[in-house]
Amino acid sequence: METRLTVPISADNLETAEEQIKAASIAGAEMLELRTDYLTQLSVDLVRQLIGEARDIAGLPIIVTCRDKRQGGARKYPLQLRLDVLVAAAEKGTEFVDFEYENFLVTENQEKIERVLAGSKSRLIISAHNFKGRFDNIRKLYRDIETLYPAAIPKLVYTAEHINDCFEAFDLLNKKRGDAIIFCMGAAGLVSRIIAKKLGSFVTFASIDEQSATAPGQLTIKDCKELYRYDDIKPDTQLYGVIADPVGHSLSPNVHNACFAAADMNKLYLPLLVQAGAERFDEFMDHILSRNYLDFKGFSVTIPHKANALEYTKSRFGFVEPLAEKIGAANTLIIGGPRAASHEPRATSNERRIRAYNTDYAGALDAIASAMDIEWEDLRALPTAVLGAGGVARAVVAGLADVGAKIKIYNRTVKKAERLAAEFGCEYAGLDELKTLDAKLVINCTSIGMKKTEDRKQKTEAQMPKASHERRATSHETPVPAEFLKEDMVVFDTVYNPAETLFLKQAKKIGAKTITGLDMFLNQAAAQFKLFTDTQADMKLMRRIVYERLIG
Ligand code: NAP
């Protein structure tokens, strides 16, 4: 049976409920869950009326729920009233009624529900929620519900504190015998709501909009359908994703899913919030590699896991692209699949071998070469200034050094510039020396000029720079004062939000050629797409999607 995309109706009165039902129906809901515990004036009559309205407006299958406050209910209604509501719903022939497992264990409640179900078309969903974390033993809980009432649909929902908590939900869904609803709540569990369809969960829930969500991490129906290709997900859909923390700001799901859809590929790209820590990253990858049934085929990797991705691949004897090794970071992982180049090792008996690449340097070099209308090799001996000595600077310097550019690194912390310069045979200086800048190509790899995002705001105080000299950069700043720029320079800003930084605006004003961070982002995403699919990405489509997301 296909998973039904179910929209909870969480209104406190009949009129608002009707509006929500209309909106859900228009948005493409396949089932409605009437969350009657949200109604302020809850009565059996009101629920009967609501069911009638829902049938008339949407004509969709209905779950009636009157959730216990202890299990996430909106209001504290007495058990007797909640039972009466479910009995009335079953008598009215709603397709499903949902009752909590711990209340169903009470003989009196069980008898009442069983009695009404015996003479009705309704099917029982027996649910258990844990808002604090994982269940002690989810497999046992599932078996207990199955044994207690075999005709029921077990619904097990818990909070994932880390994405690694989701795997037991996936395993259970994968092994289930009958219908079951199993997924995780919270930001780390978000993907389980989408993967639920691939694994055949009986329903997955999505809200009409963010305000009407009834559980943490619930996606909107629009995102499910438009961003995460809900209607196209099948049991054999291959999965990809971006591993990051934070991940909410990432443009990668937008661009890769749009390209998969345009090429009619049975592939889906997900945002994977893998919270920081090499150990947790390794655990995540081990979970993925030991579960062929999930069909994960590739990952984009970004902050804070690029070095972890490289180390993991080495530790599992995977293939590492030589320049990725030199950069010390991988931003692309490929699981299994054909060799991308002849110098890569042949597949061993280990079908799920892993390969690590870095498409950041290639994205930067492609963006430069295309803007200057030259080949990579033509960058040899080009006087180049790289501002910054962090992760992106490292990838850009490695790529440019590999083609023989003449590089000088400028950084706020001169020690870091010195270390990077020593590794790649470059010159270095502090930012104060920019006044004598005479490079032909100037590349900003610092975060100066970057717009702050919601995700960044959510970072805790502990993650913020502490020393006053480590002040955070803002979008009103530029790494190079305008008076140091020259008309014959090519000015490249790797910062891509905003699309045109103050640095680029000032360079453009004096007639210099400019390259945006989006050019680099799009080129590295296209290189990833090639590694993922062995086909060229539709760059025009990628560009349009990114501009729509950033500029609106
Ligand atoms: P990172 O490793 O944290 O490095 C940040 C760099 O910025 C360091 O060199 C740091 O100098 C410098 N910096 C930060 N704030 C500064 C300030 N207020 N004044 C002077 N220097 C400052 O970060 P990253 O991963 O390299 O990312 C850098 C930027 O690249 C990001 O902000 C992002 O916008 C951009 N990016 C672009 C793409 C793309 O595809 N276009 C991809 C990834 C990232 P210190 O060493 O002195 O701290």
Coordinates of C-alpha atoms and ligand atoms in Angstrom, one line a residue:
M1 CA 0.0 0.0 0.0
E2 CA 1.2 3.5 -0.8
T3 CA 2.0 5.9 2.1
R4 CA -0.7 8.4 2.5
L5 CA 0.4 12.0 3.0
T6 CA -1.7 13.0 5.9
V7 CA -2.4 16.6 7.1
P8 CA -3.4 17.2 10.7
I9 CA -6.3 19.6 11.1
S10 CA -5.4 21.5 14.3
A11 CA -8.0 24.2 14.6
D12 CA -9.6 25.4 17.8
N13 CA -13.0 25.9 16.2
L14 CA -15.1 24.6 13.4
E15 CA -14.7 27.6 11.1
T16 CA -10.9 27.5 11.2
A17 CA -11.0 23.7 10.8
E18 CA -13.0 24.1 7.6
E19 CA -10.4 26.6 6.2
Q20 CA -7.6 24.2 7.1
I21 CA -9.4 21.3 5.4
K22 CA -9.9 23.3 2.2
A23 CA -6.2 24.3 2.3
A24 CA -5.0 20.8 2.9
S25 CA -7.2 19.4 0.1
I26 CA -6.0 22.0 -2.4
A27 CA -2.3 21.4 -1.3
G28 CA -2.7 17.7 -2.2
A29 CA -3.4 15.9 1.1
E30 CA -4.2 12.3 0.7
M31 CA -5.7 11.9 4.2
L32 CA -6.7 14.1 7.0
E33 CA -6.1 13.7 10.7
L34 CA -8.8 15.6 12.7
R35 CA -6.9 16.5 15.9
T36 CA -10.0 17.1 17.9
D37 CA -8.0 17.7 21.1
Y38 CA -7.2 21.2 19.5
L39 CA -10.9 22.2 19.7
T40 CA -11.7 24.6 22.5
Q41 CA -15.3 23.6 22.9
L42 CA -14.9 19.9 22.5
S43 CA -18.1 17.8 22.4
V44 CA -19.2 14.7 20.6
D45 CA -21.7 16.7 18.6
L46 CA -19.0 19.1 17.4
V47 CA -16.8 16.2 16.3
R48 CA -19.7 14.7 14.4
Q49 CA -20.2 18.0 12.7
L50 CA -16.5 18.3 11.9
I51 CA -16.3 14.8 10.4
G52 CA -19.4 15.7 8.2
E53 CA -17.7 19.0 7.0
A54 CA -14.4 17.2 6.3
R55 CA -16.2 14.6 4.2
D56 CA -18.1 17.2 2.3
I57 CA -15.2 19.5 1.7
A58 CA -12.3 17.1 1.0
G59 CA -13.8 13.6 0.5
L60 CA -10.5 12.2 1.9
P61 CA -10.0 9.3 4.3
I62 CA -10.0 10.5 7.9
I63 CA -8.2 9.7 11.1
V64 CA -9.9 11.0 14.2
T65 CA -7.5 11.6 17.1
C66 CA -8.2 13.1 20.5
R67 CA -4.8 13.0 22.0
D68 CA -4.0 12.6 25.7
K69 CA -2.2 15.7 27.0
R70 CA 0.5 13.4 28.3
Q71 CA 1.1 12.1 24.8
G72 CA 1.3 15.5 23.1
G73 CA -2.4 16.5 23.2
A74 CA -3.2 20.2 22.8
R75 CA -5.7 20.4 25.7
K76 CA -6.4 18.4 28.9
Y77 CA -9.7 16.7 28.2
P78 CA -11.0 13.9 30.4
L79 CA -10.4 10.3 29.3
Q80 CA -14.2 9.6 29.2
L81 CA -14.9 12.5 26.8
R82 CA -11.9 11.5 24.6
L83 CA -13.2 7.9 24.4
D84 CA -16.7 9.2 23.6
V85 CA -15.2 11.2 20.7
L86 CA -13.5 8.1 19.3
V87 CA -16.7 6.0 19.7
A88 CA -18.7 8.7 17.8
A89 CA -16.1 8.8 15.1
A90 CA -16.1 5.0 14.6
E91 CA -19.9 5.0 14.6
K92 CA -19.8 7.7 11.9
G93 CA -17.6 5.4 9.9
T94 CA -14.3 7.4 9.8
E95 CA -11.7 5.2 8.3
F96 CA -9.3 5.4 11.3
V97 CA -9.4 6.2 15.0
D98 CA -6.2 6.8 17.0
F99 CA -5.9 5.8 20.6
E100 CA -2.8 5.8 22.9
Y101 CA -1.2 2.4 23.7
E102 CA -0.9 3.1 27.4
N103 CA -4.6 3.9 27.7
F104 CA -5.6 1.0 25.5
L105 CA -3.8 -1.3 28.0
V106 CA -6.6 -0.5 30.5
T107 CA -9.2 -3.3 30.1
E108 CA -12.2 -1.0 30.4
N109 CA -11.0 1.4 27.7
Q110 CA -10.0 -1.5 25.5
E111 CA -13.4 -3.1 25.7
K112 CA -15.2 0.1 24.9
I113 CA -13.1 0.6 21.8
E114 CA -13.3 -3.0 20.7
R115 CA -17.0 -3.0 21.0
V116 CA -17.5 0.0 18.7
L117 CA -14.9 -1.2 16.2
A118 CA -16.7 -4.6 15.9
G119 CA -19.7 -3.0 14.3
S120 CA -17.9 -0.3 12.3
K121 CA -15.7 0.1 9.2
S122 CA -13.1 2.0 11.3
R123 CA -9.6 0.7 11.9
L124 CA -7.7 1.4 15.0
I125 CA -4.3 3.1 15.2
I126 CA -2.6 2.3 18.5
S127 CA 0.0 5.0 19.1
A128 CA 2.9 5.6 21.4
H129 CA 4.9 8.9 21.5
N130 CA 8.1 9.8 23.3
F131 CA 8.8 13.5 23.1
K132 CA 12.0 13.2 25.2
G133 CA 14.0 10.7 23.2
R134 CA 14.1 7.1 22.1
F135 CA 11.9 4.3 23.4
D136 CA 13.7 1.9 25.7
N137 CA 13.0 -1.0 23.4
I138 CA 11.1 0.0 20.2
R139 CA 11.1 -3.6 18.8
K140 CA 9.4 -5.0 21.9
L141 CA 6.9 -2.1 22.0
Y142 CA 6.0 -2.9 18.3
R143 CA 5.6 -6.6 19.1
D144 CA 3.5 -5.9 22.2
I145 CA 1.1 -3.7 20.2
E146 CA 0.9 -6.3 17.4
T147 CA 0.2 -9.0 19.9
L148 CA -2.3 -7.0 21.9
Y149 CA -4.5 -6.1 18.9
P150 CA -3.3 -7.6 15.6
A151 CA -5.8 -5.7 13.5
A152 CA -4.5 -2.3 14.7
I153 CA -1.9 -0.2 13.0
P154 CA 1.0 0.4 15.4
K155 CA 2.2 4.1 15.4
L156 CA 5.5 4.6 17.1
V157 CA 6.9 8.2 17.1
Y158 CA 9.9 9.4 19.1
T159 CA 12.2 12.3 19.2
A160 CA 15.6 11.9 17.5
E161 CA 18.2 13.9 19.4
H162 CA 20.7 13.0 16.7
I163 CA 20.1 11.7 13.2
N164 CA 21.8 8.4 14.3
D165 CA 18.6 7.8 16.5
C166 CA 16.6 7.4 13.3
F167 CA 18.1 4.2 12.2
E168 CA 16.2 1.9 14.5
A169 CA 13.0 3.5 13.1
F170 CA 14.2 2.7 9.6
D171 CA 15.1 -0.9 10.5
L172 CA 11.7 -1.5 12.1
L173 CA 9.8 0.0 9.1
N174 CA 11.9 -2.1 6.7
K175 CA 11.1 -5.3 8.6
K176 CA 7.5 -4.6 9.5
R177 CA 5.0 -7.3 8.5
G178 CA 1.8 -5.3 8.3
D179 CA 0.9 -1.7 8.2
A180 CA 2.8 0.5 10.6
I181 CA 3.6 4.2 11.2
I182 CA 7.1 4.8 12.4
F183 CA 9.1 8.0 12.3
C184 CA 11.1 10.5 14.4
M185 CA 10.3 14.0 15.6
G186 CA 12.7 17.0 15.9
A187 CA 15.1 18.6 13.5
A188 CA 17.3 15.5 13.5
G189 CA 14.3 13.3 12.7
L190 CA 13.0 15.4 9.8
V191 CA 14.4 13.1 7.1
S192 CA 12.6 10.1 8.7
R193 CA 9.3 11.7 7.6
I194 CA 10.4 11.6 4.0
I195 CA 12.2 8.3 4.1
A196 CA 9.0 6.9 5.7
K197 CA 7.5 6.9 2.2
K198 CA 10.3 4.9 0.6
L199 CA 10.1 2.4 3.4
G200 CA 6.3 2.1 3.1
S201 CA 5.1 3.7 6.4
F202 CA 1.3 3.7 6.4
V203 CA 1.2 7.4 6.6
T204 CA 3.5 10.4 6.9
F205 CA 2.4 13.7 8.3
A206 CA 2.9 17.1 6.8
S207 CA 1.4 20.4 7.9
I208 CA -0.4 23.0 5.8
D209 CA 2.1 25.7 6.9
E210 CA 4.7 26.1 9.7
Q211 CA 2.1 27.6 12.1
S212 CA -0.3 24.6 11.9
A213 CA 2.4 22.0 12.5
T214 CA 1.4 19.6 15.3
A215 CA 4.8 18.1 16.1
P216 CA 8.4 19.2 16.1
G217 CA 10.2 18.7 12.7
Q218 CA 6.9 18.3 10.8
L219 CA 7.4 19.4 7.2
T220 CA 5.0 21.5 5.2
I221 CA 3.0 19.7 2.5
K222 CA 4.5 22.2 0.0
D223 CA 8.1 21.3 0.9
C224 CA 7.2 17.6 0.9
K225 CA 5.8 17.8 -2.6
E226 CA 7.9 20.6 -4.3
L227 CA 11.3 20.3 -2.6
Y228 CA 11.4 16.6 -1.6
R229 CA 9.7 15.1 -4.6
Y230 CA 7.1 13.3 -2.4
D231 CA 5.0 12.1 -5.3
D232 CA 8.0 10.5 -7.0
I233 CA 9.4 8.6 -4.0
K234 CA 9.2 4.8 -4.6
P235 CA 10.6 1.8 -2.6
D236 CA 13.7 1.7 -5.0
T237 CA 14.3 5.5 -5.0
Q238 CA 18.1 6.1 -4.6
L239 CA 19.0 8.6 -1.8
Y240 CA 21.5 11.4 -1.7
G241 CA 22.0 14.2 0.8
V242 CA 24.0 17.0 2.3
I243 CA 25.7 16.2 5.6
A244 CA 26.0 19.4 7.6
D245 CA 25.4 21.2 10.9
P246 CA 23.5 23.5 10.6
V247 CA 21.8 22.3 7.4
G248 CA 18.7 24.4 7.1
H249 CA 20.3 27.1 5.0
S250 CA 21.7 24.7 2.4
L251 CA 20.8 25.3 -1.2
S252 CA 21.9 21.8 -2.2
P253 CA 18.5 20.0 -1.7
N254 CA 16.9 22.7 -4.0
V255 CA 19.4 22.4 -6.8
H256 CA 20.0 18.6 -6.8
N257 CA 16.3 17.7 -6.4
A258 CA 15.4 20.1 -9.2
C259 CA 18.0 18.5 -11.5
F260 CA 16.9 15.0 -10.6
A261 CA 13.3 15.9 -11.3
A262 CA 14.2 17.6 -14.6
A263 CA 16.1 14.5 -15.8
D264 CA 13.3 12.2 -14.5
M265 CA 15.7 10.3 -12.2
N266 CA 14.5 8.1 -9.5
K267 CA 16.7 9.9 -7.0
L268 CA 16.0 12.1 -4.0
Y269 CA 18.3 14.5 -2.2
L270 CA 17.9 15.1 1.6
P271 CA 19.2 17.6 4.2
L272 CA 21.0 15.4 6.7
L273 CA 21.6 17.2 10.0
V274 CA 24.6 15.3 11.4
Q275 CA 25.5 17.2 14.6
A276 CA 29.1 17.9 15.1
G277 CA 31.8 15.4 16.2
A278 CA 33.9 12.9 14.3
E279 CA 32.6 10.0 16.3
R280 CA 29.0 10.8 15.5
F281 CA 29.9 11.3 11.9
D282 CA 31.6 7.9 11.8
E283 CA 28.6 6.3 13.4
F284 CA 26.3 7.9 10.9
M285 CA 28.4 6.6 8.0
D286 CA 28.6 3.1 9.5
H287 CA 24.8 3.1 9.8
I288 CA 24.5 4.1 6.2
L289 CA 27.0 1.6 4.9
S290 CA 25.5 -1.3 6.8
R291 CA 22.0 -0.7 5.4
N292 CA 21.8 -1.4 1.7
Y293 CA 18.0 -1.2 1.8
L294 CA 18.3 2.6 2.3
D295 CA 19.9 3.0 -1.1
F296 CA 22.1 5.9 -0.1
K297 CA 24.4 6.5 -3.1
G298 CA 26.2 9.8 -2.4
F299 CA 26.6 12.8 -0.1
S300 CA 27.6 16.4 -0.3
V301 CA 29.6 17.2 2.9
T302 CA 30.0 20.6 4.4
I303 CA 30.7 22.3 7.7
P304 CA 31.8 20.8 10.1
H305 CA 32.4 17.4 8.5
K306 CA 34.7 17.8 5.5
A307 CA 37.8 16.6 7.3
N308 CA 35.8 13.8 9.0
A309 CA 34.6 12.6 5.6
L310 CA 38.1 12.4 4.4
E311 CA 39.4 10.6 7.5
Y312 CA 36.4 8.2 7.5
T313 CA 37.0 7.2 3.9
K314 CA 40.7 6.6 4.6
S315 CA 39.9 4.5 7.7
R316 CA 37.5 2.3 5.6
F317 CA 40.1 1.9 2.9
G318 CA 38.1 3.9 0.4
F319 CA 39.4 5.8 -2.6
V320 CA 40.5 9.4 -1.9
E321 CA 41.0 11.8 -4.7
P322 CA 44.7 13.0 -4.5
L323 CA 43.9 16.7 -4.3
A324 CA 41.2 16.1 -1.6
E325 CA 43.9 14.3 0.4
K326 CA 46.2 17.4 0.0
I327 CA 43.4 19.8 0.9
G328 CA 42.6 17.6 4.0
A329 CA 38.9 17.7 3.3
A330 CA 36.3 15.9 1.2
N331 CA 33.0 17.6 0.2
T332 CA 31.6 14.7 -1.8
L333 CA 31.3 11.0 -0.9
I334 CA 30.1 8.3 -3.3
I335 CA 28.9 5.0 -2.1
G336 CA 29.4 2.0 -4.4
G337 CA 28.8 2.7 -8.1
P338 CA 31.2 2.6 -11.0
R339 CA 34.7 4.1 -10.9
A340 CA 34.8 7.7 -12.0
A341 CA 38.4 7.6 -13.3
S342 CA 40.7 4.8 -14.5
H343 CA 43.2 5.4 -11.7
E344 CA 40.6 4.5 -9.0
P345 CA 40.7 1.1 -7.5
R346 CA 38.5 -1.7 -9.0
A347 CA 35.5 -2.8 -6.9
T348 CA 36.5 -5.4 -4.3
S349 CA 34.2 -7.9 -2.8
N350 CA 33.0 -4.9 -0.7
E351 CA 30.2 -3.6 -2.9
R352 CA 29.6 -0.6 -0.7
R353 CA 33.0 0.8 -1.0
I354 CA 33.3 4.5 -0.5
R355 CA 35.0 7.3 -2.5
A356 CA 35.9 10.8 -1.4
Y357 CA 36.3 13.9 -3.6
N358 CA 36.6 17.6 -3.2
T359 CA 34.6 19.6 -5.8
D360 CA 35.2 22.9 -4.1
Y361 CA 38.6 23.5 -5.8
A362 CA 37.3 22.3 -9.1
G363 CA 34.2 24.6 -8.7
A364 CA 36.4 27.6 -8.0
L365 CA 38.8 26.8 -10.9
D366 CA 35.9 26.3 -13.3
A367 CA 34.3 29.6 -12.2
I368 CA 37.6 31.5 -12.8
A369 CA 38.4 29.8 -16.1
S370 CA 34.9 30.4 -17.4
A371 CA 34.8 34.1 -16.4
M372 CA 38.3 34.7 -17.9
D373 CA 37.5 32.5 -20.9
I374 CA 40.6 30.4 -20.4
E375 CA 41.6 26.8 -19.5
W376 CA 42.8 25.8 -16.0
E377 CA 46.4 25.5 -17.3
D378 CA 46.3 29.1 -18.4
L379 CA 46.3 30.1 -14.7
R380 CA 50.0 29.1 -14.5
A381 CA 52.1 32.0 -13.0
L382 CA 49.1 34.3 -12.7
P383 CA 49.7 36.6 -9.7
T384 CA 46.8 35.7 -7.4
A385 CA 45.8 37.1 -3.9
V386 CA 43.8 34.7 -1.7
L387 CA 42.2 36.4 1.3
G388 CA 41.6 34.0 4.2
A389 CA 43.2 30.8 5.5
G390 CA 40.2 28.7 6.5
G391 CA 38.6 25.7 4.8
V392 CA 37.6 27.4 1.5
A393 CA 40.9 29.2 1.2
R394 CA 42.7 25.9 1.6
A395 CA 40.7 24.3 -1.3
V396 CA 41.1 27.3 -3.5
V397 CA 44.9 27.5 -2.8
A398 CA 45.4 23.8 -3.4
G399 CA 43.6 24.0 -6.7
L400 CA 45.5 27.1 -7.9
A401 CA 48.8 25.8 -6.6
D402 CA 48.2 22.6 -8.5
V403 CA 47.9 24.5 -11.8
G404 CA 50.9 26.7 -10.9
A405 CA 49.4 30.1 -10.1
K406 CA 51.6 32.5 -8.2
I407 CA 49.8 32.9 -4.9
K408 CA 50.0 35.3 -1.9
I409 CA 47.8 34.5 1.1
Y410 CA 46.5 37.3 3.2
N411 CA 44.8 36.5 6.6
R412 CA 43.7 38.2 9.8
T413 CA 45.6 35.6 11.8
V414 CA 49.0 35.8 10.1
K415 CA 50.2 32.5 11.7
K416 CA 47.4 30.6 9.8
A417 CA 48.4 32.3 6.5
E418 CA 52.0 31.3 7.1
R419 CA 51.1 27.6 7.7
L420 CA 49.0 27.4 4.6
A421 CA 51.6 29.2 2.5
A422 CA 54.3 26.8 3.7
E423 CA 52.2 23.8 2.7
F424 CA 51.5 25.0 -0.9
G425 CA 54.7 27.0 -1.6
C426 CA 53.0 30.5 -1.5
E427 CA 53.8 33.9 -0.1
Y428 CA 51.8 35.3 2.9
A429 CA 50.9 38.5 4.7
G430 CA 48.6 40.1 7.1
L431 CA 45.4 42.0 6.0
D432 CA 47.2 45.3 6.6
E433 CA 49.5 44.6 3.6
L434 CA 46.5 44.7 1.2
K435 CA 47.3 48.4 0.6
T436 CA 50.1 47.2 -1.7
L437 CA 47.9 44.6 -3.5
D438 CA 49.0 44.2 -7.1
A439 CA 47.6 40.8 -8.0
K440 CA 45.7 40.1 -11.3
L441 CA 43.2 37.7 -9.6
V442 CA 41.9 38.6 -6.1
I443 CA 39.8 36.0 -4.3
N444 CA 38.0 36.5 -1.0
C445 CA 37.8 33.3 1.0
T446 CA 37.0 34.9 4.3
S447 CA 33.5 35.2 5.6
I448 CA 33.6 39.0 5.4
G449 CA 30.5 40.2 3.5
M450 CA 28.4 37.3 4.4
K451 CA 24.7 37.7 5.4
K452 CA 23.8 36.2 8.7
T453 CA 21.2 33.5 8.5
E454 CA 18.6 32.1 10.9
D455 CA 20.7 29.0 11.4
R456 CA 23.7 31.0 12.4
K457 CA 21.5 33.0 14.9
Q458 CA 20.6 29.7 16.5
K459 CA 24.2 28.9 17.3
T460 CA 24.8 29.1 21.0
E461 CA 26.9 31.7 22.7
A462 CA 29.6 29.0 23.2
Q463 CA 30.0 28.6 19.5
M464 CA 30.5 32.3 18.9
P465 CA 34.0 33.8 18.6
K466 CA 35.1 34.9 22.1
A467 CA 38.0 37.3 21.7
S468 CA 37.0 40.8 20.6
H469 CA 39.4 40.6 17.6
E470 CA 37.5 37.6 16.4
R471 CA 34.4 39.7 15.7
R472 CA 32.0 38.2 13.2
A473 CA 32.0 39.5 9.7
T474 CA 28.8 41.2 8.4
S475 CA 27.4 41.9 4.9
H476 CA 28.1 45.6 5.2
E477 CA 31.8 45.0 5.2
T478 CA 34.3 44.3 2.5
P479 CA 37.7 42.4 2.8
V480 CA 39.5 44.9 0.5
P481 CA 39.0 48.7 0.8
A482 CA 37.7 50.0 -2.6
E483 CA 40.8 52.2 -3.1
F484 CA 43.1 49.1 -3.3
L485 CA 41.1 47.6 -6.3
K486 CA 42.1 48.2 -9.9
E487 CA 40.2 48.0 -13.1
D488 CA 42.3 45.3 -14.7
M489 CA 41.8 42.9 -11.7
V490 CA 39.6 39.8 -11.8
V491 CA 37.7 39.9 -8.4
F492 CA 36.2 36.7 -7.1
D493 CA 34.2 36.5 -3.9
T494 CA 33.5 33.0 -2.6
V495 CA 30.8 34.4 -0.3
Y496 CA 27.4 33.6 -2.0
N497 CA 24.9 35.1 0.3
P498 CA 24.2 37.8 -0.6
A499 CA 24.6 36.9 -4.3
E500 CA 26.4 40.2 -4.9
T501 CA 28.6 41.3 -2.0
L502 CA 29.8 44.8 -1.3
F503 CA 33.3 43.6 -2.4
L504 CA 31.9 42.7 -5.8
K505 CA 29.8 45.8 -6.1
Q506 CA 32.8 48.0 -5.5
A507 CA 34.9 46.0 -8.0
K508 CA 32.2 46.2 -10.6
K509 CA 32.0 49.9 -10.1
I510 CA 35.6 50.5 -11.2
G511 CA 35.2 48.2 -14.2
A512 CA 36.9 45.0 -12.8
K513 CA 35.7 41.6 -14.0
T514 CA 33.8 39.9 -11.2
I515 CA 33.1 36.2 -10.2
T516 CA 30.5 35.4 -7.6
G517 CA 30.4 32.8 -4.9
L518 CA 27.3 31.5 -6.6
D519 CA 29.4 30.7 -9.7
M520 CA 31.7 28.6 -7.6
F521 CA 28.8 27.0 -5.7
L522 CA 27.0 26.1 -8.9
N523 CA 30.2 24.7 -10.5
Q524 CA 31.0 22.6 -7.5
A525 CA 27.4 21.4 -7.3
A526 CA 27.5 20.5 -11.0
A527 CA 30.7 18.5 -10.4
Q528 CA 28.9 16.7 -7.6
F529 CA 26.0 16.0 -9.8
K530 CA 28.3 14.5 -12.3
L531 CA 29.8 12.2 -9.6
F532 CA 26.4 11.3 -8.4
T533 CA 24.8 10.5 -11.8
D534 CA 27.6 10.4 -14.4
T535 CA 25.6 13.0 -16.4
Q536 CA 26.0 16.7 -16.8
A537 CA 23.7 18.9 -14.6
D538 CA 21.4 21.4 -16.2
M539 CA 23.4 24.5 -15.1
K540 CA 20.7 27.0 -16.2
L541 CA 18.2 25.2 -14.0
M542 CA 20.6 25.1 -11.1
R543 CA 21.3 28.9 -11.5
R544 CA 17.6 29.7 -11.7
I545 CA 16.8 27.6 -8.6
V546 CA 19.6 29.2 -6.5
Y547 CA 18.6 32.7 -7.5
E548 CA 14.9 32.0 -6.7
R549 CA 15.9 30.7 -3.2
L550 CA 18.3 33.6 -2.5
I551 CA 16.6 36.5 -4.1
G552 CA 13.0 35.2 -4.1
Ligands
NAP1 P1 36.5 29.2 8.0 O1 37.3 28.0 7.8 O2 35.8 29.5 9.2 O3 37.5 30.5 7.6 C1 37.1 31.8 7.8 C2 38.1 32.7 7.3 O4 37.5 34.0 7.3 C3 39.4 32.8 8.1 O5 40.5 33.0 7.3 C4 39.1 33.9 9.1 O6 40.3 34.5 9.5 C5 38.4 34.9 8.2 N1 37.5 35.8 8.9 C6 36.3 35.6 9.5 N2 35.8 36.7 10.0 C7 36.7 37.7 9.8 C8 36.8 39.1 10.1 N3 35.8 39.7 10.7 N4 37.8 39.8 9.6 C9 38.8 39.2 9.0 N5 38.8 37.9 8.6 C10 37.8 37.1 9.0 O7 35.4 29.3 6.8 P2 35.4 28.7 5.4 O8 34.8 27.4 5.4 O9 36.7 28.9 4.8 O10 34.3 29.6 4.6 C11 34.6 31.0 4.3 C12 33.5 31.6 3.4 O11 33.5 30.9 2.2 C13 32.1 31.4 4.0 O12 31.8 32.5 4.7 C14 31.2 31.2 2.8 O13 30.5 32.3 2.5 C15 32.2 30.9 1.7 N6 31.9 29.6 1.0 C16 31.6 29.6 -0.3 C17 31.3 28.4 -0.9 C18 31.0 28.4 -2.4 O14 30.7 27.3 -3.0 N7 30.9 29.6 -3.0 C19 31.4 27.2 -0.2 C20 31.7 27.2 1.1 C21 32.0 28.4 1.7 P3 41.0 34.0 10.9 O15 41.9 32.8 10.4 O16 41.8 35.1 11.3 O17 40.0 33.5 11.8

